[in-house]
CSV table of C-alpha atoms in Angstrom, one decimal:
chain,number,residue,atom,x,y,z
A,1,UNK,CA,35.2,-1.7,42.0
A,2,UNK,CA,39.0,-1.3,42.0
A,3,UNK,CA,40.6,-4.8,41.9
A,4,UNK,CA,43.8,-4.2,44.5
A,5,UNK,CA,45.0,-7.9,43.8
A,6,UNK,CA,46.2,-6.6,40.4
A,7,UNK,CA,48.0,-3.6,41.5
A,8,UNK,CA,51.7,-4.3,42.6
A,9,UNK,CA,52.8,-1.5,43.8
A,10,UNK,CA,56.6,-0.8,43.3
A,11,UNK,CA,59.1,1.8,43.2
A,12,UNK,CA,61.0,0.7,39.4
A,13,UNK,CA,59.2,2.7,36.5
A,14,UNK,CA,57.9,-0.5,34.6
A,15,UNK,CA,55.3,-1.2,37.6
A,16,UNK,CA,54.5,2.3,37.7
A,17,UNK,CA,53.8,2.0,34.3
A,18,UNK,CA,52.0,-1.2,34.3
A,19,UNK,CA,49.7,0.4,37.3
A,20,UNK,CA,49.0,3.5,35.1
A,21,UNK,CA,48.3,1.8,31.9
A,22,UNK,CA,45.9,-1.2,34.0
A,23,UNK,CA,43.9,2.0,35.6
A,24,UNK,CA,43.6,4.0,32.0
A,25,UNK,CA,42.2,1.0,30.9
A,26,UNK,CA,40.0,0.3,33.6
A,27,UNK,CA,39.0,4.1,33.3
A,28,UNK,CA,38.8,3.7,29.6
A,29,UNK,CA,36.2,1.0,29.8
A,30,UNK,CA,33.9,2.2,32.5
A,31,UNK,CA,33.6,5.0,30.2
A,32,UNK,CA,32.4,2.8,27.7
A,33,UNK,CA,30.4,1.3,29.8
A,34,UNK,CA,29.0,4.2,30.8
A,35,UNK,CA,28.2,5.6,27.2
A,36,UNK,CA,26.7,2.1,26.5
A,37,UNK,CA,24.1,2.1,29.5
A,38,UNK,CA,23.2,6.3,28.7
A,39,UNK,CA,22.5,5.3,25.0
A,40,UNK,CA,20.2,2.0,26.3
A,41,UNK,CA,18.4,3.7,28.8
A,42,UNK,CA,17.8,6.6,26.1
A,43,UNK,CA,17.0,3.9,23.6
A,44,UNK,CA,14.3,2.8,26.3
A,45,UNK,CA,13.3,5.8,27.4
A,46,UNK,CA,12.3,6.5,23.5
A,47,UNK,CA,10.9,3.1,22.2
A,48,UNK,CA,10.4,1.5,25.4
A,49,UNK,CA,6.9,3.1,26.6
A,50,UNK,CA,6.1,4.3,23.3
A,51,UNK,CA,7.7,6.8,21.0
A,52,UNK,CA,8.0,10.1,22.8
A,53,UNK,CA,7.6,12.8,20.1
A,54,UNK,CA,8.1,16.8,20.9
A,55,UNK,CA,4.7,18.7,20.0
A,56,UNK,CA,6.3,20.1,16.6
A,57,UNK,CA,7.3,16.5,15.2
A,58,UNK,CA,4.0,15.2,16.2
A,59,UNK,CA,2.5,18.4,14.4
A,60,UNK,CA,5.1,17.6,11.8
A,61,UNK,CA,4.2,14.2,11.4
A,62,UNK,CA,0.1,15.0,11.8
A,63,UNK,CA,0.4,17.5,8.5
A,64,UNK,CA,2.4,15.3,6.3
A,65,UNK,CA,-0.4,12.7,7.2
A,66,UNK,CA,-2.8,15.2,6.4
A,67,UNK,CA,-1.5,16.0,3.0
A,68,UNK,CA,-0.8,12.4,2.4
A,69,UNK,CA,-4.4,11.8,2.7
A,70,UNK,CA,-5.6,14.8,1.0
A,71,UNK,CA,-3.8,13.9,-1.9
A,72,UNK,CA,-4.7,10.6,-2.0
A,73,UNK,CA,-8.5,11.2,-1.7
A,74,UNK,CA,-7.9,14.0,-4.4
A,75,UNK,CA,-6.6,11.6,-6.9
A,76,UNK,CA,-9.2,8.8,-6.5
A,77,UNK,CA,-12.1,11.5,-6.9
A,78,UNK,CA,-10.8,12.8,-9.9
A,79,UNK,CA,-10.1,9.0,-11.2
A,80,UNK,CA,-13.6,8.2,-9.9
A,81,UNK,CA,-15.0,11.2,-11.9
A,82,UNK,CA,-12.8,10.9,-14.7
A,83,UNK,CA,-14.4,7.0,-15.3
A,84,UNK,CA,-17.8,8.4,-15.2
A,85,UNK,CA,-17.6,10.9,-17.3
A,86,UNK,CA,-15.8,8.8,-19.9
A,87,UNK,CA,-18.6,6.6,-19.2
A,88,UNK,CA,-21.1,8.9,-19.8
A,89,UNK,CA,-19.7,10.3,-22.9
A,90,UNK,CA,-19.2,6.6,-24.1
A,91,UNK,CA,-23.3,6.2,-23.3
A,92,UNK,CA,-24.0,9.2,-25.0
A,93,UNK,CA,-22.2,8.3,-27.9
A,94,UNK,CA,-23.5,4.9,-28.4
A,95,UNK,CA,-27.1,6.0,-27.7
């Protein structure tokens, strides 16, 4: 809402001037304001009811998780096997 108190309207060049700058400023931070509220309510749109995630970053995200896991599980079988086989050898030796 335009405050009309602060505008003086006058015919010298130093009002006009004061009248342009107050209104590029005024313009200046509704735009601001503007770009502030757009990147909150985007912010909320994404984090507020949960992330929203496109189909190919959840896919993405699922087959990094997937590998992840694989890999993991991979590693502790073979360090699982590798222990009983050392243990069996150590057995086998002693016996």
């Amino acid at each position: 809402m335009v405050n009309w108190s602060r505008i003086r309207l006058s015919y010298s060049d130093h009002t006009g001037d004061k009248v342009k700058n107050w209104l590029q400023e005024r313009w200046r931070s509704w735009r601001v304001a503007r770009a502030e509220r757009d990147v909150l309510a985007a912010y909320r749109a994404d984090y507020g009811a949960g992330v929203h995630l496109h189909w190919w970053e959840r896919l993405r995200a699922g087959v990094g998780l997937f590998f992840v896991v694989t890999l993991l599980g991979a590693g502790l079988t073979l360090l699982v096997g590798m222990f009983f086989v050392g243990l069996t050898i150590l057995i086998e030796t002693l016996v």
